PDB file of C-alpha atoms in Angstrom:
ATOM      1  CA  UNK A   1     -11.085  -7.451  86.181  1.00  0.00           C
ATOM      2  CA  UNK A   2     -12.803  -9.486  83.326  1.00  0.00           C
ATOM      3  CA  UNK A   3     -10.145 -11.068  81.175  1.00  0.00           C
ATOM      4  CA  UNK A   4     -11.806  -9.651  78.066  1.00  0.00           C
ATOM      5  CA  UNK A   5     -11.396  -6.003  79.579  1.00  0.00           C
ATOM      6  CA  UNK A   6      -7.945  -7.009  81.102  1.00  0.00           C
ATOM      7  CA  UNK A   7      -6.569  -8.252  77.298  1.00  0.00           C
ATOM      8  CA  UNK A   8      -8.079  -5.491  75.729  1.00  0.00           C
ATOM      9  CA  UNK A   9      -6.230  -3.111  78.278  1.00  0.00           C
ATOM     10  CA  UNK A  10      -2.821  -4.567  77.877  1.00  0.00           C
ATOM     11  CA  UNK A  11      -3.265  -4.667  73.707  1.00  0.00           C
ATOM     12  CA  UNK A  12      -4.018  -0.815  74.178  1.00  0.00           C
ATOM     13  CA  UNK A  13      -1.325   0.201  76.275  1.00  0.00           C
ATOM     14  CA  UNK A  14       1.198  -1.918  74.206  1.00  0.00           C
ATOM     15  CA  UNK A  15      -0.455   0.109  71.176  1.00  0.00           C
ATOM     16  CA  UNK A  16       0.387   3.281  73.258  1.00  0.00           C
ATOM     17  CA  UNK A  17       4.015   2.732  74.375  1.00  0.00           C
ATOM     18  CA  UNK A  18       4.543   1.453  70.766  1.00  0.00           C
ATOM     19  CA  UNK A  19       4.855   5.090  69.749  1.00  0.00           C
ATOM     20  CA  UNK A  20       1.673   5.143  67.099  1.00  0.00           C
ATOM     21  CA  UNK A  21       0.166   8.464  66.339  1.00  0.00           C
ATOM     22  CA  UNK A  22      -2.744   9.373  67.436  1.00  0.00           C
ATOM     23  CA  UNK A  23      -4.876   8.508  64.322  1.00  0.00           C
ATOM     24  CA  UNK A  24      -3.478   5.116  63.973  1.00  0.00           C
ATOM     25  CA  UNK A  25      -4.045   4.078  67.998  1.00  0.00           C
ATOM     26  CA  UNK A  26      -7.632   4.865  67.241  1.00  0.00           C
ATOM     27  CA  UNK A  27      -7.594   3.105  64.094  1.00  0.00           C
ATOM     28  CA  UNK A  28      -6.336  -0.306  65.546  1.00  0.00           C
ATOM     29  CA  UNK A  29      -8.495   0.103  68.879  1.00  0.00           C
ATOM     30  CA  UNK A  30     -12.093   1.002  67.308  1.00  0.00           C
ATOM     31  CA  UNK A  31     -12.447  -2.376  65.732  1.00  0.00           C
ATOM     32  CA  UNK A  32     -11.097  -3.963  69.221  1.00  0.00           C
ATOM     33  CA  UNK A  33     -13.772  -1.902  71.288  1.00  0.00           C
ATOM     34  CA  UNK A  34     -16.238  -2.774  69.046  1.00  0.00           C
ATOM     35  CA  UNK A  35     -15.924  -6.204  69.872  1.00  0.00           C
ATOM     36  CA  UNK A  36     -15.787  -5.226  73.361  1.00  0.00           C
ATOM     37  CA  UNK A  37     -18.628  -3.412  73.664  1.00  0.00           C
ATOM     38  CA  UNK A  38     -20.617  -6.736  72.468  1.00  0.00           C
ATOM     39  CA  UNK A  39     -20.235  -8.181  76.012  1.00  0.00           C
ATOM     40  CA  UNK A  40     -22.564  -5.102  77.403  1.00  0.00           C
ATOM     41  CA  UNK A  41     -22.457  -4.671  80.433  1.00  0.00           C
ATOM     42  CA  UNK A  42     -21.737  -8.070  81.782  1.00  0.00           C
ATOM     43  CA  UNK A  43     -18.330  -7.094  81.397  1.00  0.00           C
ATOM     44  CA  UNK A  44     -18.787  -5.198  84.588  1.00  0.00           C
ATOM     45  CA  UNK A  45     -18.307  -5.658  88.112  1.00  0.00           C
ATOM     46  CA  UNK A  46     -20.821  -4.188  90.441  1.00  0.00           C
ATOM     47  CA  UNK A  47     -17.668  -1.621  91.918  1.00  0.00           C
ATOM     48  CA  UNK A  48     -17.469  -0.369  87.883  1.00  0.00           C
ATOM     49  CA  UNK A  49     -20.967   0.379  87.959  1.00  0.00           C
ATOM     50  CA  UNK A  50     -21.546   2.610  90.687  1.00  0.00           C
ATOM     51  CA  UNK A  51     -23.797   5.799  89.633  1.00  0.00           C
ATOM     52  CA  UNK A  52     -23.618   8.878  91.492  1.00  0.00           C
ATOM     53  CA  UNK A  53     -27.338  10.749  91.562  1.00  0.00           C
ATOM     54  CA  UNK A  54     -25.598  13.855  91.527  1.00  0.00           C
ATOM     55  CA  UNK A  55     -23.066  13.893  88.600  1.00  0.00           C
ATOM     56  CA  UNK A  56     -22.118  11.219  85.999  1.00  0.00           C
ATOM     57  CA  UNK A  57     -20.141   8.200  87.463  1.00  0.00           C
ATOM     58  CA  UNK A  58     -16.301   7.807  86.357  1.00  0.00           C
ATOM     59  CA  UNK A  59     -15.432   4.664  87.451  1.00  0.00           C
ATOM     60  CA  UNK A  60     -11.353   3.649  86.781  1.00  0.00           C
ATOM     61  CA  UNK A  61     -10.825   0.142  85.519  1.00  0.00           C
ATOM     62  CA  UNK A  62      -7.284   0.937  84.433  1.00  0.00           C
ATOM     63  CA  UNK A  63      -4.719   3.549  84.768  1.00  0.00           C
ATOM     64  CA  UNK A  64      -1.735   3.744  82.859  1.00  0.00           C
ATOM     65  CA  UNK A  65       1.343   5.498  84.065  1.00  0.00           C
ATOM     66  CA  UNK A  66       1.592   9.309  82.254  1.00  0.00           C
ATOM     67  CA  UNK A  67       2.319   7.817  78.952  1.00  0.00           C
ATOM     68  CA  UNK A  68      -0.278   4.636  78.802  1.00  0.00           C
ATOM     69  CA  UNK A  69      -3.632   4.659  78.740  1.00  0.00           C
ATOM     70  CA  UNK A  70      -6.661   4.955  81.351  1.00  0.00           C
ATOM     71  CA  UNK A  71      -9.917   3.258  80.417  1.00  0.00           C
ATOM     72  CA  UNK A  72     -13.121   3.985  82.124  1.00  0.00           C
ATOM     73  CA  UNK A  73     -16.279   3.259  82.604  1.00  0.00           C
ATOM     74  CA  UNK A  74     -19.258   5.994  83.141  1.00  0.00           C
ATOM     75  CA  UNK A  75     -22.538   6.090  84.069  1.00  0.00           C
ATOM     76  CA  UNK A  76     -24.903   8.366  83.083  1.00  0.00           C
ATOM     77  CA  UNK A  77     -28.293   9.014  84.708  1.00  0.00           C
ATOM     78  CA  UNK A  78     -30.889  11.028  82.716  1.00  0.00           C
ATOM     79  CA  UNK A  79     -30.335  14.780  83.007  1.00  0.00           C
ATOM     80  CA  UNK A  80     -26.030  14.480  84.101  1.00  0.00           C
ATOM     81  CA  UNK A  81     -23.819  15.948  81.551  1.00  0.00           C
ATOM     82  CA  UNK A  82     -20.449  17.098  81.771  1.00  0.00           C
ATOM     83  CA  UNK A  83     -19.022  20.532  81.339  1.00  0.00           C
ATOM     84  CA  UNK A  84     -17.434  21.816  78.383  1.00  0.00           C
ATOM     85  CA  UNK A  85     -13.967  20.197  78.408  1.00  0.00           C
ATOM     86  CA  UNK A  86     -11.333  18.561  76.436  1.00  0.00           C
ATOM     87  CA  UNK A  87      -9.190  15.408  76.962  1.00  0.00           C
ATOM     88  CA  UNK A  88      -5.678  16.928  75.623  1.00  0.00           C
ATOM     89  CA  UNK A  89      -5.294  13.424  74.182  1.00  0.00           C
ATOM     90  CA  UNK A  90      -7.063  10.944  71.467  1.00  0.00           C
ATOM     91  CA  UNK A  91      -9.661   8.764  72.832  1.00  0.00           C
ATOM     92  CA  UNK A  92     -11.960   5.250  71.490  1.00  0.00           C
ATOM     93  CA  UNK A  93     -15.925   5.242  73.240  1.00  0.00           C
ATOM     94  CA  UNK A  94     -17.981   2.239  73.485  1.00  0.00           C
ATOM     95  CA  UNK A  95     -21.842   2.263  74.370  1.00  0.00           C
ATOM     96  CA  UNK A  96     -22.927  -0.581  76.604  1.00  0.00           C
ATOM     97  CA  UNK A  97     -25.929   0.718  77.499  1.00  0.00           C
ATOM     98  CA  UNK A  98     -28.439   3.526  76.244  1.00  0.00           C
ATOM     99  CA  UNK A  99     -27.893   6.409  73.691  1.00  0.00           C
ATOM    100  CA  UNK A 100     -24.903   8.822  74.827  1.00  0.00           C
ATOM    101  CA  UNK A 101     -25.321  12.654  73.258  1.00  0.00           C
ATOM    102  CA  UNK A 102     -22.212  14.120  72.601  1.00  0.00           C
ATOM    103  CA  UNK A 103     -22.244  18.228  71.682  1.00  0.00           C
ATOM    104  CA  UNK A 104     -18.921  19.261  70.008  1.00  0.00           C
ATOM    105  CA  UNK A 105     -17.740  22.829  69.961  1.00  0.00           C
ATOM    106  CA  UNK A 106     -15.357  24.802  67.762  1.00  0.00           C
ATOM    107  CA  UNK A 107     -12.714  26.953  68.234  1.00  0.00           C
ATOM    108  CA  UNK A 108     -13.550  30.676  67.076  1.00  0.00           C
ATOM    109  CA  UNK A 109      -9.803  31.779  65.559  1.00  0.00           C
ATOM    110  CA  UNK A 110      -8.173  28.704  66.623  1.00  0.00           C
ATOM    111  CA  UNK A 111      -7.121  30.002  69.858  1.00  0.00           C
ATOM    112  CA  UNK A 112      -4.356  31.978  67.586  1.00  0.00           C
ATOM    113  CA  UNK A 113      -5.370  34.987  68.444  1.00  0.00           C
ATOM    114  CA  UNK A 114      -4.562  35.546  72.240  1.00  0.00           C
ATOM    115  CA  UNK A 115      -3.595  32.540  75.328  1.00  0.00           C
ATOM    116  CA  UNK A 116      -6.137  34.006  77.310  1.00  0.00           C
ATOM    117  CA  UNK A 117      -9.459  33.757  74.956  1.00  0.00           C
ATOM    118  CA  UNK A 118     -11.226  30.647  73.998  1.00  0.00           C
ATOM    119  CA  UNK A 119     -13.889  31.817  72.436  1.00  0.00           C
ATOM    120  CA  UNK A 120     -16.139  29.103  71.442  1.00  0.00           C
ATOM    121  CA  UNK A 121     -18.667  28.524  68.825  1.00  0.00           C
ATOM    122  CA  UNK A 122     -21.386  25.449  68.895  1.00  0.00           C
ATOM    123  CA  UNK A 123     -20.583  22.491  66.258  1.00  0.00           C
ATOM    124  CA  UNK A 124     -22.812  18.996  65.325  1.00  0.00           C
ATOM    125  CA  UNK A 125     -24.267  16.794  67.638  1.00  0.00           C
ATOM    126  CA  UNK A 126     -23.726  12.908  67.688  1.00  0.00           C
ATOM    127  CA  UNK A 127     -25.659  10.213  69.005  1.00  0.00           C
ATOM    128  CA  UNK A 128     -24.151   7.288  69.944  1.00  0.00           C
ATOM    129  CA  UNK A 129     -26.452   4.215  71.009  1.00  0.00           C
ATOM    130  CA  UNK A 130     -25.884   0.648  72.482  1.00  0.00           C
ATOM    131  CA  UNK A 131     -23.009  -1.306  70.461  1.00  0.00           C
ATOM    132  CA  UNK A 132     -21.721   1.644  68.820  1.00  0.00           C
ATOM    133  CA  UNK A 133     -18.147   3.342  68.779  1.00  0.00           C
ATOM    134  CA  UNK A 134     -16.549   6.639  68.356  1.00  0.00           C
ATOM    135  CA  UNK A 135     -13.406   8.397  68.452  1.00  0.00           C
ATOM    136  CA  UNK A 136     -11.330  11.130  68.445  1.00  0.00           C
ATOM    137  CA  UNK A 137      -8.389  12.768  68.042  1.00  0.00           C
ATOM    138  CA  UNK A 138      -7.754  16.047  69.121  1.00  0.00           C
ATOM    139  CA  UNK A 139      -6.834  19.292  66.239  1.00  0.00           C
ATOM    140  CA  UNK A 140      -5.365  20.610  68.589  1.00  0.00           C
ATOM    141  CA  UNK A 141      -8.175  19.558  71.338  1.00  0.00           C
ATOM    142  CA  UNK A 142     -11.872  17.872  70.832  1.00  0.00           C
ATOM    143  CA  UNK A 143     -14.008  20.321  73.039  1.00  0.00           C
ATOM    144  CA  UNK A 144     -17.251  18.900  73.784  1.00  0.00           C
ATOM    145  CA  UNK A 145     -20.068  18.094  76.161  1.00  0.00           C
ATOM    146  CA  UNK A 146     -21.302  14.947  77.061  1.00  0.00           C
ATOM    147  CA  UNK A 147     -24.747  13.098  78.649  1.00  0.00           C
ATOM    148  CA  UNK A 148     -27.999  12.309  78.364  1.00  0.00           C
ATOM    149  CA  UNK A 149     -30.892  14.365  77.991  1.00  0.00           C
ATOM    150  CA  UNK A 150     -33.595  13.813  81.053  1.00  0.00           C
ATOM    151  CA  UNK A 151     -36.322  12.343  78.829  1.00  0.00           C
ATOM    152  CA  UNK A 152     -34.111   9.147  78.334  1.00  0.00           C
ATOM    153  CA  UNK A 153     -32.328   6.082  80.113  1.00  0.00           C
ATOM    154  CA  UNK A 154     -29.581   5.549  81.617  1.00  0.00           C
ATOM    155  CA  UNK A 155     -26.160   5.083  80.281  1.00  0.00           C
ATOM    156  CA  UNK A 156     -23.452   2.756  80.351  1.00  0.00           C
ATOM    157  CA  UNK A 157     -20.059   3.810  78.515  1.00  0.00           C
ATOM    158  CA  UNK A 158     -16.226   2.947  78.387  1.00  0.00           C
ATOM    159  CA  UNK A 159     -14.291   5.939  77.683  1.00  0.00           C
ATOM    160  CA  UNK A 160     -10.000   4.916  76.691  1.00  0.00           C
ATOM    161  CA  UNK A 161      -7.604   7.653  76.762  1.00  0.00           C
ATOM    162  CA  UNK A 162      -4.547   7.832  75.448  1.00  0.00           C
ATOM    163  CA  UNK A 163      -2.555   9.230  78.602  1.00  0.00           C
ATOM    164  CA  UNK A 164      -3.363   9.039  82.538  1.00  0.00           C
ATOM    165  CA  UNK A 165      -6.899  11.114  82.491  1.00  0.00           C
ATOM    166  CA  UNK A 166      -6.646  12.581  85.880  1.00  0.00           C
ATOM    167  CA  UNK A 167      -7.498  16.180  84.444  1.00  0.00           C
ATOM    168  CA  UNK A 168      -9.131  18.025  81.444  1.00  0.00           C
ATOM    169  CA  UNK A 169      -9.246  21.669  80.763  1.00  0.00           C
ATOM    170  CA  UNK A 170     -12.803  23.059  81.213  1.00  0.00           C
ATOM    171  CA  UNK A 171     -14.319  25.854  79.078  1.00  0.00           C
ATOM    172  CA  UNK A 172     -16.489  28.700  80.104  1.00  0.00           C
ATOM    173  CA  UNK A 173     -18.451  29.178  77.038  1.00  0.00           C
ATOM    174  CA  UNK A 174     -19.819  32.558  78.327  1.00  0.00           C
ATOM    175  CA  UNK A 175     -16.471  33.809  79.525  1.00  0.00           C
ATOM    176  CA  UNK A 176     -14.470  32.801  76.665  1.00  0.00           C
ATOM    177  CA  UNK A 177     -11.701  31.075  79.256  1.00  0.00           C
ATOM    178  CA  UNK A 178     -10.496  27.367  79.886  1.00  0.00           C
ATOM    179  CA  UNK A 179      -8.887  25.962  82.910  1.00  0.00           C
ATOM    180  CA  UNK A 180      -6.996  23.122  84.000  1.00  0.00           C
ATOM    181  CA  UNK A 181      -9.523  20.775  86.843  1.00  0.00           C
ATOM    182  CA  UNK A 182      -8.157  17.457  88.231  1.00  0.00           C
ATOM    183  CA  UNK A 183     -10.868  15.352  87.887  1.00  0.00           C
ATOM    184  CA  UNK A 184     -11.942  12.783  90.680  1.00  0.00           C
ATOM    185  CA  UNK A 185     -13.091   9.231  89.730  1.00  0.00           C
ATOM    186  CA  UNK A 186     -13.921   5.904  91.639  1.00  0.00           C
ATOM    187  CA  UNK A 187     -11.424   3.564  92.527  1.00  0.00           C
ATOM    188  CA  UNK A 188     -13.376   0.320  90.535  1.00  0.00           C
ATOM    189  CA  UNK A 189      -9.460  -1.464  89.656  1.00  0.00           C
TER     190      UNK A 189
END
């Protein structure tokens, strides 16, 4: 692993077995990515950037134990997105590469009304482009959808978590339901 991704690993999972909130881990980590994400994708091993023509590429450079953090790095071909989903935790993005389109989606009734509906209504979009950072922290989740639209380049992102991210609930916007997927990744460590 590149000593500049190793050191900013270890700084974030010290930040995440310290016991901060989740607004304050993203505070102290955005201006740490940042810096990061200046490298581009040098960084990078050839392992970290495998792409995958038939879904976006998560490739895991670190993996925390349940209560650390997992850090990796995706690659997005034009046209991949995710589903709808949520992380259940707060999270820091870095762009190495290309402009990353993120669609965020609200929570009709704040779930309050029944465990079984999650009826969702469309939010903002944000565009994120090479050298920039975002974040979030979830109230109670941060349900969005991810990619890059087929009329531009490819993408090359880091994506920290604040827990293991072996699994995300996933939305059926039509259905008004969520479920809990495990989530696959390559082994890039």
């Amino acid at each position: 692993m590149d000593q500049k991704l190793k050191a900013f690993v270890t700084t974030c999972d010290d930040l995440a077995s310290s016991g901060c909130d989740a607004s304050s881990c993203v505070s102290q980590i955005t201006p740490l990515m940042l810096d990061l994400v200046k490298a581009g994708t040098q960084l990078l091993s050839s392992v970290q950037m495998q792409e995958d023509p038939k879904t976006y590429a998560r490739n895991a450079i670190h993996l925390g134990d349940a209560d650390g953090t997992s850090l990796f790095a995706l690659i997005w071909l034009p046209g991949q997105w995710t589903p709808i989903h949520d992380h259940g935790t707060w999270g820091v993005v870095g762009i190495l590469e290309g402009v990353l389109e993120e669609r965020s989606f609200l929570p009709v009734n704040n779930f309050k009304e029944s465990n079984e509906k999650y009826e969702l209504q469309t939010g903002g979009i944000v565009l994120l482009n090479s050298g920039s950072v975002g974040t979030f922290v979830p109230n109670p989740d941060h349900i969005h959808v991810t990619g890059v639209p087929q009329d531009r380049k490819k993408v090359v992102s880091l994506h920290l978590y604040g827990r293991r991210m072996n699994n995300f609930h996933f939305y059926d916007f039509d259905n008004s339901t969520r479920q809990l997927i495990d989530v696959s990744h390559f082994e890039s460590r």
